mmCIF file of C-alpha atoms and ligand atoms in Angstrom:
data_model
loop_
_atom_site.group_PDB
_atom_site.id
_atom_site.type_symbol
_atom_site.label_atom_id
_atom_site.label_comp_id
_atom_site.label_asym_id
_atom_site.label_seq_id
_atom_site.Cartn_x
_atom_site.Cartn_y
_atom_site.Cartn_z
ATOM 1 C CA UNK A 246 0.000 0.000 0.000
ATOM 2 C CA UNK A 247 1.687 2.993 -0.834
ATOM 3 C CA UNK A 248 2.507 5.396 2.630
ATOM 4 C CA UNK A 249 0.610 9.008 1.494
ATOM 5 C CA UNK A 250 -3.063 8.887 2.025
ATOM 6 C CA UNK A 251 -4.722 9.104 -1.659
ATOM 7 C CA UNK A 252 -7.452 11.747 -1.956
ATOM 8 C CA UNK A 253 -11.115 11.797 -0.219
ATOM 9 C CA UNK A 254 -13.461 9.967 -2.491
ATOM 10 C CA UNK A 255 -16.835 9.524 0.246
ATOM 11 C CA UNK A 256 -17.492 11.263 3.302
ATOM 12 C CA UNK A 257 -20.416 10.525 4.974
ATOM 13 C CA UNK A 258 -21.060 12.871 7.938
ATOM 14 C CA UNK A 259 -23.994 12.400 10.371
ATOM 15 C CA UNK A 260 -26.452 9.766 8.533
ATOM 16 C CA UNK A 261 -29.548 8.715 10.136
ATOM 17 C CA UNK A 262 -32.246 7.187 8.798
ATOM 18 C CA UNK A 263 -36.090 6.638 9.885
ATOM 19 C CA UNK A 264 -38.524 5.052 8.690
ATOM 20 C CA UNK A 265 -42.664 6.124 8.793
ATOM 21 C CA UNK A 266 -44.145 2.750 10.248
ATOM 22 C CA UNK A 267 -47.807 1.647 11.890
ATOM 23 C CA UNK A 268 -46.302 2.868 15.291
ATOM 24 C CA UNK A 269 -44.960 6.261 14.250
ATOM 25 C CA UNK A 270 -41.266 6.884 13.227
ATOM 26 C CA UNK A 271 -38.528 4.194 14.138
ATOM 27 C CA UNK A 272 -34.803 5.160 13.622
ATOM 28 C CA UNK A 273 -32.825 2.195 12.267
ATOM 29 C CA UNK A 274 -29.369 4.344 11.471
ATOM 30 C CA UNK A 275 -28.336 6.714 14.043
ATOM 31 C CA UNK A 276 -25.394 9.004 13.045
ATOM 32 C CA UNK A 277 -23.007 7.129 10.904
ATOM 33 C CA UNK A 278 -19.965 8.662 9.551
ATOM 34 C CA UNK A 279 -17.530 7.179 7.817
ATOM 35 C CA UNK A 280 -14.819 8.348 5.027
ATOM 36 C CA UNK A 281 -13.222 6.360 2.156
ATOM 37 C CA UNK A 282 -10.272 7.491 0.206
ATOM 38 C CA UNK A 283 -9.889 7.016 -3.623
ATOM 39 C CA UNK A 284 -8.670 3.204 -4.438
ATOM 40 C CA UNK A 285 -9.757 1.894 -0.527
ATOM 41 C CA UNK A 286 -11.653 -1.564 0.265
ATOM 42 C CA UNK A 287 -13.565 -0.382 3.241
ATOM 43 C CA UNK A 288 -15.740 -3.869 4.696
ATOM 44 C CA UNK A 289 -18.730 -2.904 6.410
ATOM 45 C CA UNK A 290 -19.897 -6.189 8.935
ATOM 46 C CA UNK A 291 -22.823 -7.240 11.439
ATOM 47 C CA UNK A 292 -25.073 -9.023 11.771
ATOM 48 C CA UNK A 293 -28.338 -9.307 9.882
ATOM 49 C CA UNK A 294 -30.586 -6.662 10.267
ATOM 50 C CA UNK A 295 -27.987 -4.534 11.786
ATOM 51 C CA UNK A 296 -28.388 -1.738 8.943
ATOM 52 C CA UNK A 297 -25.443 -2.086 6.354
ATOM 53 C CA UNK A 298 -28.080 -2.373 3.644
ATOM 54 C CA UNK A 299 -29.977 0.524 4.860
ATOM 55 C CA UNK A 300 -27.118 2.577 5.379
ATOM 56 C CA UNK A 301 -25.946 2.426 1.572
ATOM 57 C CA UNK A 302 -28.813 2.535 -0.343
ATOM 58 C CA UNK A 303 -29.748 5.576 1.619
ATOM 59 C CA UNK A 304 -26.515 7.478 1.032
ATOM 60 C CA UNK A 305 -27.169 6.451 -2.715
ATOM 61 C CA UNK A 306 -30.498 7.789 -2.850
ATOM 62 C CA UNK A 307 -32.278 4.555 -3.049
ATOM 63 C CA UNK A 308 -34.595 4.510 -0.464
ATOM 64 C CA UNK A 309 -38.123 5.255 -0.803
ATOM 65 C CA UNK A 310 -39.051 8.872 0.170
ATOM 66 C CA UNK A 311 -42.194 8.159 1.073
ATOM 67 C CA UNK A 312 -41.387 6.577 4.304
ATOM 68 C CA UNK A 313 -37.880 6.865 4.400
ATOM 69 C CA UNK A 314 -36.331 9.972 6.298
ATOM 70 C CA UNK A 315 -32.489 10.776 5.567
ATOM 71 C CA UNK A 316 -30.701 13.300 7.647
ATOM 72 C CA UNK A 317 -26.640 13.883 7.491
ATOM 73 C CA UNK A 318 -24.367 15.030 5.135
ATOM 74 C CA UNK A 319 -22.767 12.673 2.118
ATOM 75 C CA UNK A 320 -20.343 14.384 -0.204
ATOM 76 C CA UNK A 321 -18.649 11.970 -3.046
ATOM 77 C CA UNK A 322 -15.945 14.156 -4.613
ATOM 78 C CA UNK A 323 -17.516 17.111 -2.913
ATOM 79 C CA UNK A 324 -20.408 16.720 -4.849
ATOM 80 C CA UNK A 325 -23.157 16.473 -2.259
ATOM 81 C CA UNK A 326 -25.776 13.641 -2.631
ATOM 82 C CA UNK A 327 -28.365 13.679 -0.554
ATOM 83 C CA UNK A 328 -29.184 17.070 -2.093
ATOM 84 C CA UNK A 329 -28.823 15.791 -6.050
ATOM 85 C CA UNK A 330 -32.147 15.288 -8.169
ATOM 86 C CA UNK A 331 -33.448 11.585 -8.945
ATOM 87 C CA UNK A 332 -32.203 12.465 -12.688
ATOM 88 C CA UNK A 333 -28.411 13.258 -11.101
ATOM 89 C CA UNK A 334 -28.112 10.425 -9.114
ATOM 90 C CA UNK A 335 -29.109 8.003 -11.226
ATOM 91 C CA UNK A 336 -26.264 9.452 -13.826
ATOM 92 C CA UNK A 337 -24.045 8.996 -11.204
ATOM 93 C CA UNK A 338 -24.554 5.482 -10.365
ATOM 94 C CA UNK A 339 -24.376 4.119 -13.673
ATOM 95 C CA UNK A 340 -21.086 6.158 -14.696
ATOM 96 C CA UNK A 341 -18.833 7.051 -11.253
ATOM 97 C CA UNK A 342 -20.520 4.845 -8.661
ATOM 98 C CA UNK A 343 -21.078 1.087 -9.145
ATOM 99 C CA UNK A 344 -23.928 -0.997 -7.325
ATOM 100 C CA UNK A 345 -24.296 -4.133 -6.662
ATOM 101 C CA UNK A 346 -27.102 -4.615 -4.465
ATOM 102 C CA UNK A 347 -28.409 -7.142 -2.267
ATOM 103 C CA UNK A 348 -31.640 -7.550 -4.354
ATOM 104 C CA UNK A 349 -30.167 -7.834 -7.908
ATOM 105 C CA UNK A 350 -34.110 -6.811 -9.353
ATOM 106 C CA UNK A 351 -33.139 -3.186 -7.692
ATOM 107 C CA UNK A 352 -30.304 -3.000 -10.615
ATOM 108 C CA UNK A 353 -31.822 -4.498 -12.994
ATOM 109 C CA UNK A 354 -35.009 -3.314 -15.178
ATOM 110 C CA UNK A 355 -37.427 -5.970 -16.338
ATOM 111 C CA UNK A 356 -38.401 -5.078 -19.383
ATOM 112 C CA UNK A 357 -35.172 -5.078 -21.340
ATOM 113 C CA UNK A 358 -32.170 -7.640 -21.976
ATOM 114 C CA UNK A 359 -29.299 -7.920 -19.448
ATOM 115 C CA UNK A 360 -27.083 -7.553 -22.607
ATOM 116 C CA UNK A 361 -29.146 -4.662 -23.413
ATOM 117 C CA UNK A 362 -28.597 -3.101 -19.869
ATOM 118 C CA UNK A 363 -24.951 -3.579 -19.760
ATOM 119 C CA UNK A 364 -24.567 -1.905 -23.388
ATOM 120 C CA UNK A 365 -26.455 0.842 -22.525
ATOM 121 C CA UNK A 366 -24.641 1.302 -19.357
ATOM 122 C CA UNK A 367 -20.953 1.064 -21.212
ATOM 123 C CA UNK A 368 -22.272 3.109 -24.055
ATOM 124 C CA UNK A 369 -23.382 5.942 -21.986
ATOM 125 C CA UNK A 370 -19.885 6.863 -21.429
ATOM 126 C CA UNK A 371 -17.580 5.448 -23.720
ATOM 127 C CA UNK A 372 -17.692 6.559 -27.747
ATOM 128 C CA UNK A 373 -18.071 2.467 -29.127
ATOM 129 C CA UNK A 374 -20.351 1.142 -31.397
ATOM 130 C CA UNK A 375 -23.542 -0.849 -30.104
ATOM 131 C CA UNK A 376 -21.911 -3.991 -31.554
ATOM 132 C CA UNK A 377 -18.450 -2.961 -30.072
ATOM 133 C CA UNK A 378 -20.727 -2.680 -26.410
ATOM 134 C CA UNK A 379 -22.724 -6.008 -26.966
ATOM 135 C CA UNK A 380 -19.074 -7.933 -27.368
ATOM 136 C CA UNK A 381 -17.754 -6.598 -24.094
ATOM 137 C CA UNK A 382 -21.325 -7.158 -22.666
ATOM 138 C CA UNK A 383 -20.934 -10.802 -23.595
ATOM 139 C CA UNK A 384 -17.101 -10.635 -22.618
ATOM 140 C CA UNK A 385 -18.151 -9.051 -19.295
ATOM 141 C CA UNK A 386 -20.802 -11.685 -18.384
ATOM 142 C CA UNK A 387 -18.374 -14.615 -19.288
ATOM 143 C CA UNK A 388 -15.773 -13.055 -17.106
ATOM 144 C CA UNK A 389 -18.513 -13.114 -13.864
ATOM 145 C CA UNK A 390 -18.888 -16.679 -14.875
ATOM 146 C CA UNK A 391 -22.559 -17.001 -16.826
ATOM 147 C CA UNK A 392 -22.663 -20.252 -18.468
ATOM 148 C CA UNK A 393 -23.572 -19.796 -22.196
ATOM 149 C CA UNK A 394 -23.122 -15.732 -22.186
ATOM 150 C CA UNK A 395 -23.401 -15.075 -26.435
ATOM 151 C CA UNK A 396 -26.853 -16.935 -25.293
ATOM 152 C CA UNK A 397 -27.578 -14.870 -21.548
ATOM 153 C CA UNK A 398 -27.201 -11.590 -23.047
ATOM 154 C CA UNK A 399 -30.561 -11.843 -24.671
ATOM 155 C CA UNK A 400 -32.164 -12.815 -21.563
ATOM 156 C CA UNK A 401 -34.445 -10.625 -19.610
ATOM 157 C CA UNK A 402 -33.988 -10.564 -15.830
ATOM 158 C CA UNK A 403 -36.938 -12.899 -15.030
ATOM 159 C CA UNK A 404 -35.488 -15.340 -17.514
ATOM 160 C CA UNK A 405 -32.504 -15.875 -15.035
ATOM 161 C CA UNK A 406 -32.013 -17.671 -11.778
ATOM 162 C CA UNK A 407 -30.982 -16.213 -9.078
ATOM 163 C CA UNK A 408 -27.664 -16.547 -8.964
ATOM 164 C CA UNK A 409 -27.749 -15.564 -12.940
ATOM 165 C CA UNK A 410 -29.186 -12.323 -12.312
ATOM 166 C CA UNK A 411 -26.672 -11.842 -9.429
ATOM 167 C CA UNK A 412 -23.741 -12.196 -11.796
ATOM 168 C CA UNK A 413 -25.780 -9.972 -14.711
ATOM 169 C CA UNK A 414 -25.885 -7.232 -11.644
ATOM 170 C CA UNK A 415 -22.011 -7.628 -10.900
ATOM 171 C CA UNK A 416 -21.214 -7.395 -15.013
ATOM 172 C CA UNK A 417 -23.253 -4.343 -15.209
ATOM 173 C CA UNK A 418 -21.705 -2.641 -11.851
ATOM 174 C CA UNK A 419 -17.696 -3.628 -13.462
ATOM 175 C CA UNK A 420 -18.674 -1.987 -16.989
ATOM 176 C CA UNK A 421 -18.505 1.570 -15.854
ATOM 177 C CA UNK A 422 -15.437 1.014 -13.883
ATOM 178 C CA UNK A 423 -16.492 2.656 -11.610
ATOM 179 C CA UNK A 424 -14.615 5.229 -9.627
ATOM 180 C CA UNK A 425 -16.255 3.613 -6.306
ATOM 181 C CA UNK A 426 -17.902 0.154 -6.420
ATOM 182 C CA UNK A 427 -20.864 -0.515 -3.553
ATOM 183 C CA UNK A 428 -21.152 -4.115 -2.906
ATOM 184 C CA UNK A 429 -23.352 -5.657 -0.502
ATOM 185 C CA UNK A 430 -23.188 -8.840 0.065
ATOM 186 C CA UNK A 431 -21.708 -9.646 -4.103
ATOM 187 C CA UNK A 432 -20.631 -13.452 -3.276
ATOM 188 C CA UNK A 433 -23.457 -14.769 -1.147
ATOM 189 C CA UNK A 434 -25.776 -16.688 -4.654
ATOM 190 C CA UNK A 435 -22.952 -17.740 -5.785
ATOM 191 C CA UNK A 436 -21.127 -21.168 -5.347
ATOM 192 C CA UNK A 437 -17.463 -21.293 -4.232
ATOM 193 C CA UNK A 438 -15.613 -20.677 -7.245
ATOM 194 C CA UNK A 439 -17.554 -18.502 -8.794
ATOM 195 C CA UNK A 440 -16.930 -16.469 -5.615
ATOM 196 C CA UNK A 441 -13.417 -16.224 -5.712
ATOM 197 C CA UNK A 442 -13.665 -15.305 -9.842
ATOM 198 C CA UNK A 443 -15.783 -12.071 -8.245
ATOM 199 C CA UNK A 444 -13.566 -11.472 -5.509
ATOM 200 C CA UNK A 445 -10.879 -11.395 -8.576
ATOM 201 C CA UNK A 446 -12.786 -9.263 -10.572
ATOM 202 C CA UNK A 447 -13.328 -6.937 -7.674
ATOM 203 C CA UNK A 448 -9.450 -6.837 -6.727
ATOM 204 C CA UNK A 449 -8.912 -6.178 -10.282
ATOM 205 C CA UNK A 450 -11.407 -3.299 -10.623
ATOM 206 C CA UNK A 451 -8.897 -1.782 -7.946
ATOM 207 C CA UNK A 452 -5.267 -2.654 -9.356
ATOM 208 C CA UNK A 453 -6.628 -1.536 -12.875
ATOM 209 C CA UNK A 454 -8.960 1.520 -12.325
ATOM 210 C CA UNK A 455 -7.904 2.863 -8.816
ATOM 211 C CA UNK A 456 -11.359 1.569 -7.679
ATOM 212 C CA UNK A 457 -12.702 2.174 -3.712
ATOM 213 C CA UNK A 458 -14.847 -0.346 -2.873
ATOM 214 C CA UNK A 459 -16.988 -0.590 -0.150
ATOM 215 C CA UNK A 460 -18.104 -4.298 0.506
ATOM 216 C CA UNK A 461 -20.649 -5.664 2.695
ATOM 217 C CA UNK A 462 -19.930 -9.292 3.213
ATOM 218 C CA UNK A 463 -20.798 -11.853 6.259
ATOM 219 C CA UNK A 464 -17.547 -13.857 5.401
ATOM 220 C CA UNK A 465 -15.297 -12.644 7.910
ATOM 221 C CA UNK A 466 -12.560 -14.804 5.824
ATOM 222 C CA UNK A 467 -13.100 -12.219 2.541
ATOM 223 C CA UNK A 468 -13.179 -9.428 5.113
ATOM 224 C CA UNK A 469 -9.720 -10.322 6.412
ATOM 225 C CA UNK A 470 -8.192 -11.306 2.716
ATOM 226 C CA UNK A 471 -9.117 -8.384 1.013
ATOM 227 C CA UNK A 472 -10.397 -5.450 3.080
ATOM 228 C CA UNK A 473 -7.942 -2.365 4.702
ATOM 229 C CA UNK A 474 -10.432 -0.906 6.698
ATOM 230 C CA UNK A 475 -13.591 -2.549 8.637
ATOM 231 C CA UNK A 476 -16.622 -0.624 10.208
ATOM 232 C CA UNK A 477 -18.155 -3.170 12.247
ATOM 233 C CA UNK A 478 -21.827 -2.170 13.005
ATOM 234 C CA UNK A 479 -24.835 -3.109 14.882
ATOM 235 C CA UNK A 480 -28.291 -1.623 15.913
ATOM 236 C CA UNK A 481 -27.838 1.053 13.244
ATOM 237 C CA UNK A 482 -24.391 2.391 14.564
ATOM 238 C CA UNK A 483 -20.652 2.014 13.987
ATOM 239 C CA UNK A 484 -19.508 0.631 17.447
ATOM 240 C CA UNK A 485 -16.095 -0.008 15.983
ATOM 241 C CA UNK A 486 -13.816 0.791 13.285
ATOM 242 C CA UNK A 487 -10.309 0.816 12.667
ATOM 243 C CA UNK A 488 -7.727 -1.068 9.937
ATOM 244 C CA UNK A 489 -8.500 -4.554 8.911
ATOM 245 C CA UNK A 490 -5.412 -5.503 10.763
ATOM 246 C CA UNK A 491 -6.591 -3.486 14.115
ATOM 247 C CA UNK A 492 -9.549 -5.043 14.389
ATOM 248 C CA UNK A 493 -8.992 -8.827 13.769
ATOM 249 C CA UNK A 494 -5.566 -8.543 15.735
ATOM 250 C CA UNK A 495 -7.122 -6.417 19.173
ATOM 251 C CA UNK A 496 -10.910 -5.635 18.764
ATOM 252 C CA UNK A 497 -11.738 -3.171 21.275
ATOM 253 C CA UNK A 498 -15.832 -3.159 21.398
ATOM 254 C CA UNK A 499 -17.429 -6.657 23.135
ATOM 255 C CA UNK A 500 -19.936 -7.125 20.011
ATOM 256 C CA UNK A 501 -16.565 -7.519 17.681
ATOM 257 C CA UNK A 502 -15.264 -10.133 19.759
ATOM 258 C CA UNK A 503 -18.246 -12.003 19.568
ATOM 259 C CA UNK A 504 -18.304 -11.394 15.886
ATOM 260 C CA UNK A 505 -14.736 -12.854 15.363
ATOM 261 C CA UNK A 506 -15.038 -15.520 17.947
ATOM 262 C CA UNK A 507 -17.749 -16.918 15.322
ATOM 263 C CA UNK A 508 -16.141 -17.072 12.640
ATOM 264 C CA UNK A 509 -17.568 -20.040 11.192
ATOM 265 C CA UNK A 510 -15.555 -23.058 9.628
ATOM 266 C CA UNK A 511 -13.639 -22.838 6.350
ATOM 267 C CA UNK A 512 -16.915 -24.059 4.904
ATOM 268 C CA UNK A 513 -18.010 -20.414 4.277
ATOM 269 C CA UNK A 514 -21.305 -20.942 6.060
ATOM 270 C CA UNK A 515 -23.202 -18.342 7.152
ATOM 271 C CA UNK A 516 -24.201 -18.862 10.938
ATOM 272 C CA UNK A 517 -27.152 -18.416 11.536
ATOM 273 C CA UNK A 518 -26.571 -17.181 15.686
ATOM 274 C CA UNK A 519 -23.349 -16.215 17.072
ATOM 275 C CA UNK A 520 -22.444 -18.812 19.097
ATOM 276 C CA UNK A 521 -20.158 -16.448 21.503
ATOM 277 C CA UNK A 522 -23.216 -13.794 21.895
ATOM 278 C CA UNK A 523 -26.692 -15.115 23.117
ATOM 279 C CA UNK A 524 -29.465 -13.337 21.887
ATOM 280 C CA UNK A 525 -30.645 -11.223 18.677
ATOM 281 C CA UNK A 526 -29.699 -8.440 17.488
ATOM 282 C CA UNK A 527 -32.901 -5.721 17.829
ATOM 283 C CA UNK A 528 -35.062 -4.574 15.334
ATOM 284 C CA UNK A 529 -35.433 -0.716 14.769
ATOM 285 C CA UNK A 530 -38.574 -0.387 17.071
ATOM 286 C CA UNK A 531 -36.895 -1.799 19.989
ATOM 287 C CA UNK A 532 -33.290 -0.332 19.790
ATOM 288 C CA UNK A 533 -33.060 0.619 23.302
ATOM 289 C CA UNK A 534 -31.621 3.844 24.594
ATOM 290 C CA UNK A 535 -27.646 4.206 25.167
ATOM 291 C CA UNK A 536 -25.820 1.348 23.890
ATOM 292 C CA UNK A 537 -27.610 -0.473 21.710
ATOM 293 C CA UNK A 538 -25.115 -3.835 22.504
ATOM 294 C CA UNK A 539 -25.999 -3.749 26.424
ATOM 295 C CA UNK A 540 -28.960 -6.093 26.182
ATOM 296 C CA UNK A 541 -26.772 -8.623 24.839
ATOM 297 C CA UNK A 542 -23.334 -7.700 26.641
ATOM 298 C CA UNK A 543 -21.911 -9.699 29.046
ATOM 299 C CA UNK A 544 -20.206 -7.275 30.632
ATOM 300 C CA UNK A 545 -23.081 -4.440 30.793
ATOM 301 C CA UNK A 546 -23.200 -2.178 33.579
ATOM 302 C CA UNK A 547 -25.542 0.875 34.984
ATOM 303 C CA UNK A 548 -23.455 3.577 32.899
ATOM 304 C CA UNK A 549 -24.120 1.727 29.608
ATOM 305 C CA UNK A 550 -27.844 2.718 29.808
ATOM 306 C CA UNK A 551 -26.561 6.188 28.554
ATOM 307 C CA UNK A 552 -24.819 6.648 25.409
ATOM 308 C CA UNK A 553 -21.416 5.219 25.171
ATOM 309 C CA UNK A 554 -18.340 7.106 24.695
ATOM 310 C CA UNK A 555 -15.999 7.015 21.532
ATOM 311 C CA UNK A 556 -12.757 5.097 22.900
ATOM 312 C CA UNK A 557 -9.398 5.821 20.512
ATOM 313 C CA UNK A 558 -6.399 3.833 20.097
ATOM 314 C CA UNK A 559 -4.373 4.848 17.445
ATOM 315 C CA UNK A 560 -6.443 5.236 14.364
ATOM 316 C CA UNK A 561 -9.263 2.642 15.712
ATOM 317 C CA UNK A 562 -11.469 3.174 17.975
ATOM 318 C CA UNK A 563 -14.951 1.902 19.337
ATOM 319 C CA UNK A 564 -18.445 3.277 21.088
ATOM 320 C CA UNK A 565 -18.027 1.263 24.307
ATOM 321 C CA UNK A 566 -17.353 2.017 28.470
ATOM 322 C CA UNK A 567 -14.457 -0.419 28.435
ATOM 323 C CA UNK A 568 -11.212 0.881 29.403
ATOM 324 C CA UNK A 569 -8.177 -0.699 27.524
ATOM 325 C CA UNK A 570 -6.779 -1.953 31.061
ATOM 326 C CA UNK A 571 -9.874 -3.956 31.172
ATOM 327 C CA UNK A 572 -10.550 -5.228 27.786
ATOM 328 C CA UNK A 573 -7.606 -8.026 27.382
ATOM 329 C CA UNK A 574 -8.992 -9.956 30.641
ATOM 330 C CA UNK A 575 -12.982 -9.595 29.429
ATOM 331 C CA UNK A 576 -11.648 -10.620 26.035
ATOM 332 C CA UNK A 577 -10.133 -13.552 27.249
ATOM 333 C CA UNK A 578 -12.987 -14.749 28.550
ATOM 334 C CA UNK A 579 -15.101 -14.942 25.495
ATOM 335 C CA UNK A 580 -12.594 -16.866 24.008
ATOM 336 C CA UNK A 581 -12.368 -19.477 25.918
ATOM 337 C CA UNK A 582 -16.148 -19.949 26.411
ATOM 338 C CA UNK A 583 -17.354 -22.992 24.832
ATOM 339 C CA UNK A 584 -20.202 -23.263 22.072
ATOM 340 C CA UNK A 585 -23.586 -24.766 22.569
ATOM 341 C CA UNK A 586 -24.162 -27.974 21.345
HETATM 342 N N1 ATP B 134 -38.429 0.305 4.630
HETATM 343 C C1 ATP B 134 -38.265 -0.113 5.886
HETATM 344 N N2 ATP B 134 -39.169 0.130 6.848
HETATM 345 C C2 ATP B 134 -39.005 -0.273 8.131
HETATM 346 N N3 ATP B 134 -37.910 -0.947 8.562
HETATM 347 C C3 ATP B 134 -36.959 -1.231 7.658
HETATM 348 C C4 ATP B 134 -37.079 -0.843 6.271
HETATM 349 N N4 ATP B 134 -35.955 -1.257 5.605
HETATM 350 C C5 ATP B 134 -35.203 -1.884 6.530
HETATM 351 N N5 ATP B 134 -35.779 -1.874 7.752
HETATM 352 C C6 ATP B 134 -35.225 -2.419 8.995
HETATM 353 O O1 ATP B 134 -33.983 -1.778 9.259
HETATM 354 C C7 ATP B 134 -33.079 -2.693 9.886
HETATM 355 C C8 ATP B 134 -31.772 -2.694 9.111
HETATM 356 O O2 ATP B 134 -31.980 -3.333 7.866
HETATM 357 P P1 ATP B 134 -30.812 -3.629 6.818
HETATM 358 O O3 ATP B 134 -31.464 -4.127 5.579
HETATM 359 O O4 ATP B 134 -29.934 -2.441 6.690
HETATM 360 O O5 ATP B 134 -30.003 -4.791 7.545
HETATM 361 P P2 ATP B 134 -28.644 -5.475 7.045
HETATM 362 O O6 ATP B 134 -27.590 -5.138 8.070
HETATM 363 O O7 ATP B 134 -28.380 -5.148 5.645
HETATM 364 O O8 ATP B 134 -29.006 -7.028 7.232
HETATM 365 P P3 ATP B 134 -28.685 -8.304 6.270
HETATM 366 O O9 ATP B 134 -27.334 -8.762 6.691
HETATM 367 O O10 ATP B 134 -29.746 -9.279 6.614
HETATM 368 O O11 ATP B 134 -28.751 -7.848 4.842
HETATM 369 C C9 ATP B 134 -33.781 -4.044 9.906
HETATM 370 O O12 ATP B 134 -34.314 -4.253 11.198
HETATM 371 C C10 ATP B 134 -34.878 -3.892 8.875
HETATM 372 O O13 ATP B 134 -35.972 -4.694 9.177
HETATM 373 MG MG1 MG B 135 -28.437 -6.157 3.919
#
């Protein structure tokens, strides 16, 4: 990695989101702020339903704003987006920023060809022909590993499996080469190999086009192969961040360790609880007041009923009471607990 810092590409200041609900307003991200630099992998883990979904597609505009409610700041090369118009954003997306979402049918419109969609996407900014575009479409989906793709490209979304349309979403987000690539969850249809192919693709995005990439993933194994930085959140907040070395080597905030002490198997399986943490993770209705962990913590105490402070070491740092003197020993003793049967 080289030593300067390369220049700001995302800062997201202050995002929270609510959403309108039968019960009145429920706030599911509460101030999130994060940065990425030009040609960064920034991993973004927790578990499920602990707002890394709802966090992106709200900083990209995608949420419904009907019942959605954003508030914050997000500037991507100072350009800021919560304030651009549908018709800006969209432009955006297809040309500087790259998605590939969790639902691939968000990407994706029904009523024309994937091969279509890509070509369109490349031709909108790059001078080539149509036939010049429908090549590197079909080039493109071969290289995300669609069986068949001179045959896929005529396909319309609802013509393809799952896992089909995943890798039609993952061609179209690599055409643009995107200056920043949003990924949540890219790998999870997909079988092994194919998964490693995108991880490739992903890495090469990088190495050839300076690419950030900001990748939501529940493989903890990906996370440690090819992220720098981790944000590790849960009930809608970042309760730790720091390198991808900092965090794996000394997490500071109790939810982390659980996280990493539940790591599943080399089988890549997601699990389904964390073995080390009893309990689920809350919904946005019943996040309660101060730390949202404390429910769950086993080492909770009367002051974490009030919002936890930010704790620094070095660069990382984490939204918990714990004193460093204290963590090691507490640490220790999540470690050596042993997992249900
Ligand atoms: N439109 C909505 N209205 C109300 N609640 C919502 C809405 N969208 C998401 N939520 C809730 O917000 C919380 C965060 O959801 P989000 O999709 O960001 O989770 P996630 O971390 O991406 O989880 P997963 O790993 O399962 O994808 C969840 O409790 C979810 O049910
Ligand atoms: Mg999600």
């Amino acid at each position: 990695m080289n030593q300067s810092p390369s220049p700001l590409l995302l800062d997201v200041q202050g995002l929270s989101v609510s959403f309108a609900t039968d019960r009145g307003r429920v706030r599911a991200i509460d101030d999130v702020s994060f940065q990425l630099r030009e040609g960064e992998i920034l991993s973004i883990v927790g578990e499920s339903g602990s707002g890394k979904s709802v966090t992106l597609l709200s900083l990209l505009g995608l949420h419904d704003p009907q019942t959605t409610f954003v508030d914050g700041a997000v500037a991507f090369r100072g350009k800021h987006l919560l304030q651009m118009s549908e018709r800006e954003m969209r432009r955006l997306r297809g040309k500087e920023i790259g998605l590939i979402s969790q639902d691939p049918m968000t990407a994706l419109t029904p009523v024309y060809t994937i091969g279509w969609q890509i070509a369109e996407q490349i031709r909108a900014h790059e001078s080539i022909s149509a036939r010049a575009a429908r090549k590197r479409s079909i080039e493109l989906l071969g290289e995300v590993g669609l069986a068949n793709p001179g045959e896929a490209v005529d396909r319309y979304p609802h013509q393809l499996s799952g896992g089909m349309r995943q890798r039609a979403v993952i061609a179209m987000a690599l055409s643009c080469n995107p200056a920043l690539l949003v990924a949540d969850e890219p790998t999870t249809a997909l079988d092994v190999t194919v998964q490693a192919q995108v991880l490739d693709l992903l890495l090469r995005l990088r190495k050839d086009f300076g690419s950030a990439i900001i990748l939501i993933t529940h493989d903890m194994g990906v996370v440690a192969e090819v992220a720098d930085r981790v944000n590790v959140m849960y009930a809608g907040r970042i309760v730790e961040r720091g390198t991808t070395e900092e965090v794996f080597s000394h997490p500071m905030h109790p939810y982390s360790w659980g996280l990493l002490a539940s790591i599943p198997s080399l089988t890549g399986k997601r699990a389904e609880r964390l073995p080390a943490i009893g309990g689920m993770p809350p919904t946005p209705e019943s996040i309660p007041a101060g730390c949202g962990f404390a429910p769950r913590c086993r080492f909770a105490r009367g002051e974490c009923l009030s919002r936890p402070p930010l704790r620094r070491q070095g660069d990382q740092s984490a939204l918990c009471v714990l004193q460093p003197s204290e963590r090691d020993a507490l640490r220790g003793s999540i470690l050596t607990l042993e997992e249900p049967a």
